[in-house]
Short mmCIF file of C-alpha atoms in Angstrom, two decimals:
data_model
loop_
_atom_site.label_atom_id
_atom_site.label_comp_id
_atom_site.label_asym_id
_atom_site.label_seq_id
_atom_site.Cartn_x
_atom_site.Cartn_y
_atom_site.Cartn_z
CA UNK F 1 35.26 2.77 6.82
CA UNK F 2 36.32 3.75 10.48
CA UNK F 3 38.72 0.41 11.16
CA UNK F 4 39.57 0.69 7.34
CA UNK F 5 41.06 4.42 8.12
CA UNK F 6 42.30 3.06 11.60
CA UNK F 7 44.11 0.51 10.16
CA UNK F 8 45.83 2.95 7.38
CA UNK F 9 46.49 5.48 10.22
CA UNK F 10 48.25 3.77 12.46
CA UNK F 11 50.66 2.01 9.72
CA UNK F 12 51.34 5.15 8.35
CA UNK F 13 51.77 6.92 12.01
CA UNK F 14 51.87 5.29 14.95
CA UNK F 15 55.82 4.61 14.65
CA UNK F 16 56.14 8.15 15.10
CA UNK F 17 52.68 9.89 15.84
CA UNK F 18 53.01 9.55 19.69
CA UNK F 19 55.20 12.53 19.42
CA UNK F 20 52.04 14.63 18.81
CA UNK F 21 51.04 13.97 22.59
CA UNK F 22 47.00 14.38 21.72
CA UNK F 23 47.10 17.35 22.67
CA UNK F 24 43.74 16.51 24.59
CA UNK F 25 45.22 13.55 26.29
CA UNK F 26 46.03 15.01 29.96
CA UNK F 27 49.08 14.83 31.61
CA UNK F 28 47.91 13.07 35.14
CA UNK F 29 46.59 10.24 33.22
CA UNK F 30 49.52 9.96 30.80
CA UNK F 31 51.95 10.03 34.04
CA UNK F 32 49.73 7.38 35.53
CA UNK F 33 51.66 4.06 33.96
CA UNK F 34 50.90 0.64 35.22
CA UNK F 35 51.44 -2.91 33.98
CA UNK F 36 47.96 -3.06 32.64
CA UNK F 37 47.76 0.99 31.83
CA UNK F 38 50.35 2.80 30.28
CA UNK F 39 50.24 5.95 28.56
CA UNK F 40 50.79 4.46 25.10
CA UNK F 41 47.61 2.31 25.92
CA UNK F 42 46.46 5.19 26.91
CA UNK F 43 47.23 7.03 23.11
CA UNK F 44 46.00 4.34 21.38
CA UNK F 45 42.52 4.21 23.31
CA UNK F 46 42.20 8.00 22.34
CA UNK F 47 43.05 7.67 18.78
CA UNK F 48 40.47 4.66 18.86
CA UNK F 49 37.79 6.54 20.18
CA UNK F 50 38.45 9.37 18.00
CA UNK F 51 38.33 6.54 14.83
CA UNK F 52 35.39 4.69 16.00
CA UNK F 53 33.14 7.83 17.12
CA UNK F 54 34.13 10.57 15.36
CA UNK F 55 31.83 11.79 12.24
CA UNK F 56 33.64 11.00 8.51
CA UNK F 57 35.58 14.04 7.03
CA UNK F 58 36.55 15.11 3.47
CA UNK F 59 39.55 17.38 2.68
CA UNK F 60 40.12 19.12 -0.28
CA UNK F 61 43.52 20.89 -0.48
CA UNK F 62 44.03 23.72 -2.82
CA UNK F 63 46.08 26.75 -1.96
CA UNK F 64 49.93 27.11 -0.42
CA UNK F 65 50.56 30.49 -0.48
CA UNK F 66 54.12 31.46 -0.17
CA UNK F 67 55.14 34.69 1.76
CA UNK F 68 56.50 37.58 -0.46
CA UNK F 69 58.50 38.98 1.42
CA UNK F 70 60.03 35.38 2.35
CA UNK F 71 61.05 34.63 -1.60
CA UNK F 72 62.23 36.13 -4.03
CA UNK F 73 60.16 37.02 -7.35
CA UNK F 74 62.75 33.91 -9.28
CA UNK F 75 62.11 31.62 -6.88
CA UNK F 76 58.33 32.18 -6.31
CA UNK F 77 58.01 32.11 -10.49
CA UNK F 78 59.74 28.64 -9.77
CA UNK F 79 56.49 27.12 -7.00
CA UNK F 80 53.51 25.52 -7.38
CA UNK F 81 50.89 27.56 -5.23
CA UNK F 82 48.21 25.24 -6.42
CA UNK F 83 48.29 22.12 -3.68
CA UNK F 84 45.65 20.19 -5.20
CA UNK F 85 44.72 17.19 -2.81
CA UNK F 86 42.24 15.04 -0.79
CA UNK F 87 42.22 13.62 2.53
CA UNK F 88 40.03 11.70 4.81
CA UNK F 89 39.76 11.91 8.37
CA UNK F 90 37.52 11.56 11.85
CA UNK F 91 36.38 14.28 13.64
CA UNK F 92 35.03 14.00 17.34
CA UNK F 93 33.29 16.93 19.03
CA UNK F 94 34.79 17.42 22.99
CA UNK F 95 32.47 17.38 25.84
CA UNK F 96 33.46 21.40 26.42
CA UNK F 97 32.44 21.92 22.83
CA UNK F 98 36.07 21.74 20.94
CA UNK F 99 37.10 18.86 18.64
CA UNK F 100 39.85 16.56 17.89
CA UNK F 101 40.76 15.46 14.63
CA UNK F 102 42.79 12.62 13.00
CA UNK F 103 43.26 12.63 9.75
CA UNK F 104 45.56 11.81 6.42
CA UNK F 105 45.98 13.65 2.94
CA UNK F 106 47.80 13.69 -0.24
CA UNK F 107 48.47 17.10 -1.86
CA UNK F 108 50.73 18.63 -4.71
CA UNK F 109 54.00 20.26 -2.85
CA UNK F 110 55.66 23.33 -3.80
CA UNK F 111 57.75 21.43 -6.22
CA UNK F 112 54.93 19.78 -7.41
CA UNK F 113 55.84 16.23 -6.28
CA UNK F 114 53.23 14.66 -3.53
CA UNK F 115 53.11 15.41 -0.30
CA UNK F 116 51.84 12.55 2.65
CA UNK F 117 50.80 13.87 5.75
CA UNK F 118 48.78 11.99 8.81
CA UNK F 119 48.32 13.31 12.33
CA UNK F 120 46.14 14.61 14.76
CA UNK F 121 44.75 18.08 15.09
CA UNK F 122 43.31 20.04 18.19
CA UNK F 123 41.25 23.03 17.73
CA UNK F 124 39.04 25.22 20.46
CA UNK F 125 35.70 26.41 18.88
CA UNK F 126 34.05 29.97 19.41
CA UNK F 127 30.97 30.80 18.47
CA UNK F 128 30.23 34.32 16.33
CA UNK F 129 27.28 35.48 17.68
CA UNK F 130 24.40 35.59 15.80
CA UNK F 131 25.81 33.31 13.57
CA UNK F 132 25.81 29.55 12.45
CA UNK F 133 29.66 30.35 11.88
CA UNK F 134 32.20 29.35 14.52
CA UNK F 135 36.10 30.34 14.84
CA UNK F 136 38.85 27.56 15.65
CA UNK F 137 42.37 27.77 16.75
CA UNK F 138 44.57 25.37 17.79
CA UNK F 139 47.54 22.86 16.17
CA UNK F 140 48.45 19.97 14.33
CA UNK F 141 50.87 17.23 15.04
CA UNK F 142 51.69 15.38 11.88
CA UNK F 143 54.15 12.77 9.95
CA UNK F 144 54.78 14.48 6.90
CA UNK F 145 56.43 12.72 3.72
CA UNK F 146 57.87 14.94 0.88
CA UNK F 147 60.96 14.46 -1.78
CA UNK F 148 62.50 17.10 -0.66
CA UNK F 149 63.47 16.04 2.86
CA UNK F 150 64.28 13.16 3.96
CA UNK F 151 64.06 10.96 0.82
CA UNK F 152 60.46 10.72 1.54
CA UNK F 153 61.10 9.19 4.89
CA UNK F 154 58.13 10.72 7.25
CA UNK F 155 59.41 13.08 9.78
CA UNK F 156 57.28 14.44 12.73
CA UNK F 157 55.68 18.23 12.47
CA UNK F 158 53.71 20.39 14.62
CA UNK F 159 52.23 23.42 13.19
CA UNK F 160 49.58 26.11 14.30
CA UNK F 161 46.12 26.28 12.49
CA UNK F 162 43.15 28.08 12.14
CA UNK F 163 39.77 27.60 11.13
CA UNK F 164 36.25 29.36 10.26
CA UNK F 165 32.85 27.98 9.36
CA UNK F 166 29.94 25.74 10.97
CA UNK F 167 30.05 22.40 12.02
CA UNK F 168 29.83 20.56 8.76
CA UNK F 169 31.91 22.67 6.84
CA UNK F 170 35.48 24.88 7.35
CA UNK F 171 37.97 26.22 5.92
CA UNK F 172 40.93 25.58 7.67
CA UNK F 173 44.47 27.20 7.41
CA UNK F 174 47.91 25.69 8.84
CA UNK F 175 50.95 28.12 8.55
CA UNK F 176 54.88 26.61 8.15
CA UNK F 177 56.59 29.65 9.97
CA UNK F 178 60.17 30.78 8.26
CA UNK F 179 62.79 28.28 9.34
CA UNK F 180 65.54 30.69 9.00
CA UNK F 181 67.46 33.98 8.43
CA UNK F 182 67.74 32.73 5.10
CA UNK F 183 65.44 33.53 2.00
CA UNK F 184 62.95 30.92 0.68
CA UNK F 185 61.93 28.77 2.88
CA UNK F 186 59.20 28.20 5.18
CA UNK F 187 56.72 31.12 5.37
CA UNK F 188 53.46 29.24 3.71
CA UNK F 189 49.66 29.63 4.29
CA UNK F 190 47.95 26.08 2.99
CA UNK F 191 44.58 26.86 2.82
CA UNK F 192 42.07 23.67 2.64
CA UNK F 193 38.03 22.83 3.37
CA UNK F 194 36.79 20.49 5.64
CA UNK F 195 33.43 19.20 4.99
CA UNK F 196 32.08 16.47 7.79
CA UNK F 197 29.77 14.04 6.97
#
């Protein structure tokens, strides 16, 4: 399953995904280039490791909540909020106790039409005290394909996220901040689960 989701990732991605940086990639050994050892070797042996060691994950999409105040009551009555979808990804726990994520997903869009998205994801872990339950914030750096933009042609996005539960199961929210003065557009909370196998 890992080089089977490898494979898919990085056809989907890797023209593009090197924008997202891994975020846990650092900057020394990116600037470090050689012959034998540049930093896109150096990408693609992090995204590996992350494929071939990190536990299986399941997404299940289900709620893109669309800020009031950002739309109007005709074009809200016009939206799907309902972003059924599933995903599959690899999750690999950090040696400081964080984890890094890759991962892909369909889901139904605003306009209902599907919506492709692969990338990597960064989050740093707290533990609630007392608890089983730990808090995560962090980002995600993504190709995203929709109708809407683009003529489905995948464009890169980077977007904060949040999460909340234990290690085998979260629900995780990503927010698309308003993109301009204007009404309706951006403002939306998708709100999915995460359950790692």
């Amino acid at each position: 399953m890992s080089q089977l989701f490898l494979s898919v990732f990085r056809r989907f991605t890797f023209s593009g995904l090197v924008a997202l940086g891994c975020f846990g990639i650092s900057t020394s050994a990116m600037a470090q280039q050689s012959d034998e050892f540049s930093w896109w070797q150096t990408v693609k042996d992090h995204v590996s490791n992350i494929a071939d060691n990190g536990n299986d994950d399941y997404y299940f999409s289900g709620l893109a909540h669309h800020g009031r105040s950002t739309y109007s009551a005709e074009k809200l009555a016009t939206l799907n909020e309902h972003a059924w979808g599933l995903g599959y990804g690899k999750t690999l726990r950090t040696g400081d106790g964080n984890e890094e994520s890759l991962f892909a997903m369909v889901l139904k869009d605003s306009h209902r039409h599907p919506q492709y998205q692969a990338g990597y994801a960064y989050q740093w872990l707290y533990s609630i005290p007392h608890t089983p339950l730990e808090l995560g914030f962090g980002g995600t750096a993504m190709l995203m394909s929709r109708q809407d933009y683009f003529d489905n042609v995948p464009f890169p996005v980077a977007l904060p996220m949040a999460s909340i539960g234990t290690k085998n199961a979260r629900i995780m929210f990503v927010y698309v901040p308003r993109l301009s003065a204007n009404k309706n557009n951006g403002d939306v909370l998708l709100v999915f689960g995460r359950i790692e196998m």
